[in-house]
Amino acid sequence: MAMVKRKKGLYVLLICIFIFSFGFYEISFSNSVKAATTFPKGSSIGGIEVGEKTEDEAVSLLLSAIERWKNEGDFIVQTADDSVVIPYKHIQFDVKASVKEMTNQIDKPWYAFFTKSEPQQLPLTVRVDVTDELLDKLGKSIDVKKTVQLMEDTISYLGQHKITAVSTNQNNAEVTIAENSWEIPSDYLFMDELLEELNEISIPANTSFSYLESIADKVSYYSEAEGNFVVSMLYALLLQTNVEFVERHSQGIIPSYSEPGIEAKASKNEDKDFIIYNPGPNEIRVTAEQTGNVLKMALQSKKPENTYRYSIENRLDVDYRTINRYDKNLQPGHRQVLQPGKKGKRVEVYRITVSSTGEKIDKELISKDFYLPTPAVLLLAPAVEDTGDGTDTGENAGTGETSTTTEDGTVPTDQTTNTTTSPGNTTNTTGRNDANQATTDDSIYEQPNVVK
């Protein structure tokens, strides 16, 4: 029993010694740390490095930095009409509070004294006193609260000495709502005059815009190919707005500079225009700038409530037909490709409306476009038939031409004009090139190119 008591007493003594040593070490360590480097290396206040500095050294360092910053010049707030100088007597620095906040940030609980303090980056504590005199100088069109906050944020890091005041109409400032850059084909030589008319043109709210009247009719020489390039690019941008497309024609081919469905045509000779209506509420301004062989075009307007984007969907390839031409002068079995075939394409273009929260709230069908396939043309020698009397006859004697259908059994037309005078009413006019050409009632050919 006595032995057990002696062991317990020994354990208690050892624990007391450990606690005493631990406490003494902590106090000594803390004092030595505070005496040597209060703040960890890499710490800063107001952008001024205070790492490995004591509190007093940091205060002295910051006061010197503030004086140097003031001596660099006046602090100025630029308004729309004037430049307002803010006297330094109205700018109050609380350096001691800034240093105290740094100390609080790096302080550790007693159980974490072995861990290393992480460096901190804090702003200076600054207050700008707003007087009646200052309010009068800033004017009524300035958002004082936001402007003062901007001043304090800038000064708290001893930043630049000049800021621009925040206007109460800041939310009405123009922003870029759509932009794109396309490479201009090398043989387009008359773009300058077109772009001069297009650049900075405005489409006011609740008004219509005609490409032929506003742009094409005002240039001395109008190249339809170059006009189609410009109007296609404009169409691609306007698909990203809420405008209504009153009249838009397809080129009928997929141009090298764009993609299926994202192209348009404007022709003086054919009286085909590109017309849109801006329902508002904001005006839209077009900017166009050519750099080398690249055209950058953008739309400027007040920030809209919703955003818009387009989507190309339901892409469908359409097989081409093969036309066989025969020449009796060719050697039997001869076969030559005069024209390679190319598949046609059908696409649908939708405009998607997205709310400010990122939610898709609407999907609108803008157009259905059909691009005719290009038939393959083959030159063949007529097949030789045995008549049984020692003579041979050739199929399609002389020079003839036949056509074969596509894989799906249809024979696409070579010329199809699609016009929609109102949504849902489509007229399909088909031209024949030869006696072997046939028409089809397949709905794939009912593609509205003009919406009125």
mmCIF file of N, CA, C and O in Angstrom, residues 329-376:
data_model
loop_
_atom_site.group_PDB
_atom_site.id
_atom_site.type_symbol
_atom_site.label_atom_id
_atom_site.label_comp_id
_atom_site.label_asym_id
_atom_site.label_seq_id
_atom_site.Cartn_x
_atom_site.Cartn_y
_atom_site.Cartn_z
ATOM 1 N N ASN A 329 -17.293 7.644 -128.067
ATOM 2 C CA ASN A 329 -15.892 7.669 -128.489
ATOM 3 C C ASN A 329 -14.944 7.187 -127.418
ATOM 4 O O ASN A 329 -13.736 7.060 -127.652
ATOM 5 N N LEU A 330 -15.462 6.935 -126.225
ATOM 6 C CA LEU A 330 -14.609 6.480 -125.126
ATOM 7 C C LEU A 330 -14.394 4.982 -125.211
ATOM 8 O O LEU A 330 -15.226 4.231 -125.749
ATOM 9 N N GLN A 331 -13.263 4.540 -124.691
ATOM 10 C CA GLN A 331 -12.967 3.117 -124.637
ATOM 11 C C GLN A 331 -13.936 2.429 -123.682
ATOM 12 O O GLN A 331 -14.350 3.011 -122.681
ATOM 13 N N PRO A 332 -14.331 1.205 -123.981
ATOM 14 C CA PRO A 332 -15.239 0.471 -123.085
ATOM 15 C C PRO A 332 -14.689 0.388 -121.672
ATOM 16 O O PRO A 332 -13.479 0.171 -121.472
ATOM 17 N N GLY A 333 -15.566 0.603 -120.719
ATOM 18 C CA GLY A 333 -15.165 0.553 -119.311
ATOM 19 C C GLY A 333 -14.558 1.837 -118.790
ATOM 20 O O GLY A 333 -14.255 1.947 -117.594
ATOM 21 N N HIS A 334 -14.419 2.838 -119.680
ATOM 22 C CA HIS A 334 -13.838 4.110 -119.241
ATOM 23 C C HIS A 334 -14.807 4.844 -118.301
ATOM 24 O O HIS A 334 -16.012 4.872 -118.543
ATOM 25 N N ARG A 335 -14.279 5.443 -117.248
ATOM 26 C CA ARG A 335 -15.094 6.164 -116.265
ATOM 27 C C ARG A 335 -14.307 7.371 -115.783
ATOM 28 O O ARG A 335 -13.158 7.246 -115.351
ATOM 29 N N GLN A 336 -14.914 8.524 -115.850
ATOM 30 C CA GLN A 336 -14.225 9.754 -115.460
ATOM 31 C C GLN A 336 -15.179 10.633 -114.636
ATOM 32 O O GLN A 336 -16.344 10.803 -114.992
ATOM 33 N N VAL A 337 -14.685 11.172 -113.515
ATOM 34 C CA VAL A 337 -15.484 12.052 -112.668
ATOM 35 C C VAL A 337 -15.338 13.488 -113.170
ATOM 36 O O VAL A 337 -14.250 14.075 -113.092
ATOM 37 N N LEU A 338 -16.400 14.004 -113.737
ATOM 38 C CA LEU A 338 -16.369 15.395 -114.207
ATOM 39 C C LEU A 338 -16.637 16.377 -113.070
ATOM 40 O O LEU A 338 -16.113 17.485 -113.063
ATOM 41 N N GLN A 339 -17.471 15.970 -112.141
ATOM 42 C CA GLN A 339 -17.794 16.834 -110.993
ATOM 43 C C GLN A 339 -18.093 15.952 -109.779
ATOM 44 O O GLN A 339 -18.986 15.118 -109.829
ATOM 45 N N PRO A 340 -17.321 16.138 -108.698
ATOM 46 C CA PRO A 340 -17.603 15.345 -107.498
ATOM 47 C C PRO A 340 -18.896 15.806 -106.842
ATOM 48 O O PRO A 340 -19.254 16.980 -106.888
ATOM 49 N N GLY A 341 -19.614 14.887 -106.251
ATOM 50 C CA GLY A 341 -20.849 15.240 -105.564
ATOM 51 C C GLY A 341 -20.582 15.807 -104.172
ATOM 52 O O GLY A 341 -19.556 15.525 -103.553
ATOM 53 N N LYS A 342 -21.506 16.594 -103.719
ATOM 54 C CA LYS A 342 -21.399 17.181 -102.377
ATOM 55 C C LYS A 342 -22.766 17.147 -101.710
ATOM 56 O O LYS A 342 -23.764 17.554 -102.312
ATOM 57 N N LYS A 343 -22.813 16.637 -100.504
ATOM 58 C CA LYS A 343 -24.080 16.531 -99.806
ATOM 59 C C LYS A 343 -24.654 17.903 -99.464
ATOM 60 O O LYS A 343 -23.915 18.852 -99.196
ATOM 61 N N GLY A 344 -25.967 17.982 -99.450
ATOM 62 C CA GLY A 344 -26.636 19.193 -98.995
ATOM 63 C C GLY A 344 -26.831 19.135 -97.489
ATOM 64 O O GLY A 344 -26.463 18.163 -96.826
ATOM 65 N N LYS A 345 -27.430 20.179 -96.952
ATOM 66 C CA LYS A 345 -27.582 20.241 -95.496
ATOM 67 C C LYS A 345 -28.845 20.995 -95.120
ATOM 68 O O LYS A 345 -29.248 21.945 -95.796
ATOM 69 N N ARG A 346 -29.447 20.531 -94.052
ATOM 70 C CA ARG A 346 -30.596 21.218 -93.488
ATOM 71 C C ARG A 346 -30.284 21.542 -92.027
ATOM 72 O O ARG A 346 -29.758 20.689 -91.297
ATOM 73 N N VAL A 347 -30.588 22.769 -91.585
ATOM 74 C CA VAL A 347 -30.332 23.173 -90.196
ATOM 75 C C VAL A 347 -31.486 24.030 -89.694
ATOM 76 O O VAL A 347 -32.232 24.616 -90.483
ATOM 77 N N GLU A 348 -31.607 24.094 -88.386
ATOM 78 C CA GLU A 348 -32.544 24.995 -87.729
ATOM 79 C C GLU A 348 -31.773 25.880 -86.763
ATOM 80 O O GLU A 348 -30.898 25.395 -86.035
ATOM 81 N N VAL A 349 -32.083 27.165 -86.780
ATOM 82 C CA VAL A 349 -31.406 28.127 -85.914
ATOM 83 C C VAL A 349 -32.395 28.631 -84.866
ATOM 84 O O VAL A 349 -33.487 29.090 -85.212
ATOM 85 N N TYR A 350 -31.991 28.523 -83.606
ATOM 86 C CA TYR A 350 -32.825 28.973 -82.493
ATOM 87 C C TYR A 350 -32.120 30.100 -81.736
ATOM 88 O O TYR A 350 -30.878 30.140 -81.680
ATOM 89 N N ARG A 351 -32.913 30.975 -81.160
ATOM 90 C CA ARG A 351 -32.371 31.996 -80.256
ATOM 91 C C ARG A 351 -32.835 31.653 -78.836
ATOM 92 O O ARG A 351 -34.011 31.436 -78.581
ATOM 93 N N ILE A 352 -31.864 31.621 -77.924
ATOM 94 C CA ILE A 352 -32.133 31.231 -76.542
ATOM 95 C C ILE A 352 -31.988 32.450 -75.648
ATOM 96 O O ILE A 352 -30.993 33.169 -75.724
ATOM 97 N N THR A 353 -32.979 32.687 -74.809
ATOM 98 C CA THR A 353 -32.975 33.808 -73.866
ATOM 99 C C THR A 353 -32.588 33.295 -72.491
ATOM 100 O O THR A 353 -33.163 32.315 -72.002
ATOM 101 N N VAL A 354 -31.608 33.959 -71.885
ATOM 102 C CA VAL A 354 -31.095 33.558 -70.571
ATOM 103 C C VAL A 354 -31.289 34.713 -69.598
ATOM 104 O O VAL A 354 -30.949 35.862 -69.902
ATOM 105 N N SER A 355 -31.851 34.425 -68.433
ATOM 106 C CA SER A 355 -32.084 35.462 -67.430
ATOM 107 C C SER A 355 -30.790 35.872 -66.751
ATOM 108 O O SER A 355 -29.738 35.244 -66.947
ATOM 109 N N SER A 356 -30.854 36.929 -65.935
ATOM 110 C CA SER A 356 -29.675 37.428 -65.221
ATOM 111 C C SER A 356 -29.141 36.411 -64.222
ATOM 112 O O SER A 356 -27.983 36.475 -63.822
ATOM 113 N N THR A 357 -29.982 35.449 -63.843
ATOM 114 C CA THR A 357 -29.547 34.401 -62.902
ATOM 115 C C THR A 357 -28.980 33.186 -63.620
ATOM 116 O O THR A 357 -28.608 32.200 -62.985
ATOM 117 N N GLY A 358 -28.924 33.253 -64.965
ATOM 118 C CA GLY A 358 -28.375 32.144 -65.727
ATOM 119 C C GLY A 358 -29.393 31.090 -66.121
ATOM 120 O O GLY A 358 -29.041 30.052 -66.687
ATOM 121 N N GLU A 359 -30.678 31.347 -65.888
ATOM 122 C CA GLU A 359 -31.732 30.381 -66.199
ATOM 123 C C GLU A 359 -32.235 30.583 -67.624
ATOM 124 O O GLU A 359 -32.494 31.706 -68.057
ATOM 125 N N LYS A 360 -32.347 29.500 -68.394
ATOM 126 C CA LYS A 360 -32.886 29.584 -69.754
ATOM 127 C C LYS A 360 -34.399 29.770 -69.671
ATOM 128 O O LYS A 360 -35.111 28.914 -69.149
ATOM 129 N N ILE A 361 -34.887 30.894 -70.189
ATOM 130 C CA ILE A 361 -36.306 31.214 -70.018
ATOM 131 C C ILE A 361 -37.089 31.179 -71.325
ATOM 132 O O ILE A 361 -38.312 31.232 -71.306
ATOM 133 N N ASP A 362 -36.406 31.092 -72.475
ATOM 134 C CA ASP A 362 -37.145 31.045 -73.740
ATOM 135 C C ASP A 362 -36.250 30.471 -74.833
ATOM 136 O O ASP A 362 -35.026 30.609 -74.789
ATOM 137 N N LYS A 363 -36.900 29.799 -75.791
ATOM 138 C CA LYS A 363 -36.204 29.258 -76.967
ATOM 139 C C LYS A 363 -37.084 29.512 -78.174
ATOM 140 O O LYS A 363 -38.210 29.012 -78.244
ATOM 141 N N GLU A 364 -36.575 30.279 -79.136
ATOM 142 C CA GLU A 364 -37.374 30.724 -80.275
ATOM 143 C C GLU A 364 -36.739 30.251 -81.575
ATOM 144 O O GLU A 364 -35.542 30.429 -81.810
ATOM 145 N N LEU A 365 -37.549 29.635 -82.447
ATOM 146 C CA LEU A 365 -37.077 29.224 -83.763
ATOM 147 C C LEU A 365 -36.946 30.460 -84.649
ATOM 148 O O LEU A 365 -37.918 31.171 -84.881
ATOM 149 N N ILE A 366 -35.751 30.708 -85.143
ATOM 150 C CA ILE A 366 -35.512 31.876 -85.994
ATOM 151 C C ILE A 366 -35.596 31.519 -87.466
ATOM 152 O O ILE A 366 -36.216 32.219 -88.264
ATOM 153 N N SER A 367 -34.977 30.411 -87.879
ATOM 154 C CA SER A 367 -35.001 30.051 -89.297
ATOM 155 C C SER A 367 -34.747 28.565 -89.493
ATOM 156 O O SER A 367 -34.173 27.893 -88.626
ATOM 157 N N LYS A 368 -35.221 28.074 -90.651
ATOM 158 C CA LYS A 368 -34.853 26.759 -91.150
ATOM 159 C C LYS A 368 -34.184 26.989 -92.502
ATOM 160 O O LYS A 368 -34.781 27.612 -93.388
ATOM 161 N N ASP A 369 -32.988 26.504 -92.662
ATOM 162 C CA ASP A 369 -32.245 26.740 -93.905
ATOM 163 C C ASP A 369 -31.875 25.419 -94.567
ATOM 164 O O ASP A 369 -31.476 24.462 -93.890
ATOM 165 N N PHE A 370 -32.021 25.410 -95.890
ATOM 166 C CA PHE A 370 -31.684 24.226 -96.670
ATOM 167 C C PHE A 370 -30.658 24.590 -97.731
ATOM 168 O O PHE A 370 -30.829 25.564 -98.461
ATOM 169 N N TYR A 371 -29.606 23.797 -97.815
ATOM 170 C CA TYR A 371 -28.542 24.011 -98.791
ATOM 171 C C TYR A 371 -28.532 22.822 -99.745
ATOM 172 O O TYR A 371 -28.323 21.675 -99.324
ATOM 173 N N LEU A 372 -28.782 23.102 -101.037
ATOM 174 C CA LEU A 372 -28.917 22.052 -102.033
ATOM 175 C C LEU A 372 -27.646 21.223 -102.162
ATOM 176 O O LEU A 372 -26.534 21.758 -102.087
ATOM 177 N N PRO A 373 -27.798 19.914 -102.397
ATOM 178 C CA PRO A 373 -26.619 19.097 -102.674
ATOM 179 C C PRO A 373 -26.101 19.373 -104.086
ATOM 180 O O PRO A 373 -26.855 19.815 -104.962
ATOM 181 N N THR A 374 -24.842 19.101 -104.319
ATOM 182 C CA THR A 374 -24.236 19.236 -105.642
ATOM 183 C C THR A 374 -24.161 17.849 -106.273
ATOM 184 O O THR A 374 -23.549 16.940 -105.696
ATOM 185 N N PRO A 375 -24.784 17.645 -107.434
ATOM 186 C CA PRO A 375 -24.781 16.300 -108.028
ATOM 187 C C PRO A 375 -23.385 15.902 -108.508
ATOM 188 O O PRO A 375 -22.589 16.742 -108.924
ATOM 189 N N ALA A 376 -23.122 14.611 -108.453
ATOM 190 C CA ALA A 376 -21.887 14.085 -109.040
ATOM 191 C C ALA A 376 -22.129 13.848 -110.526
ATOM 192 O O ALA A 376 -23.179 13.330 -110.917
#
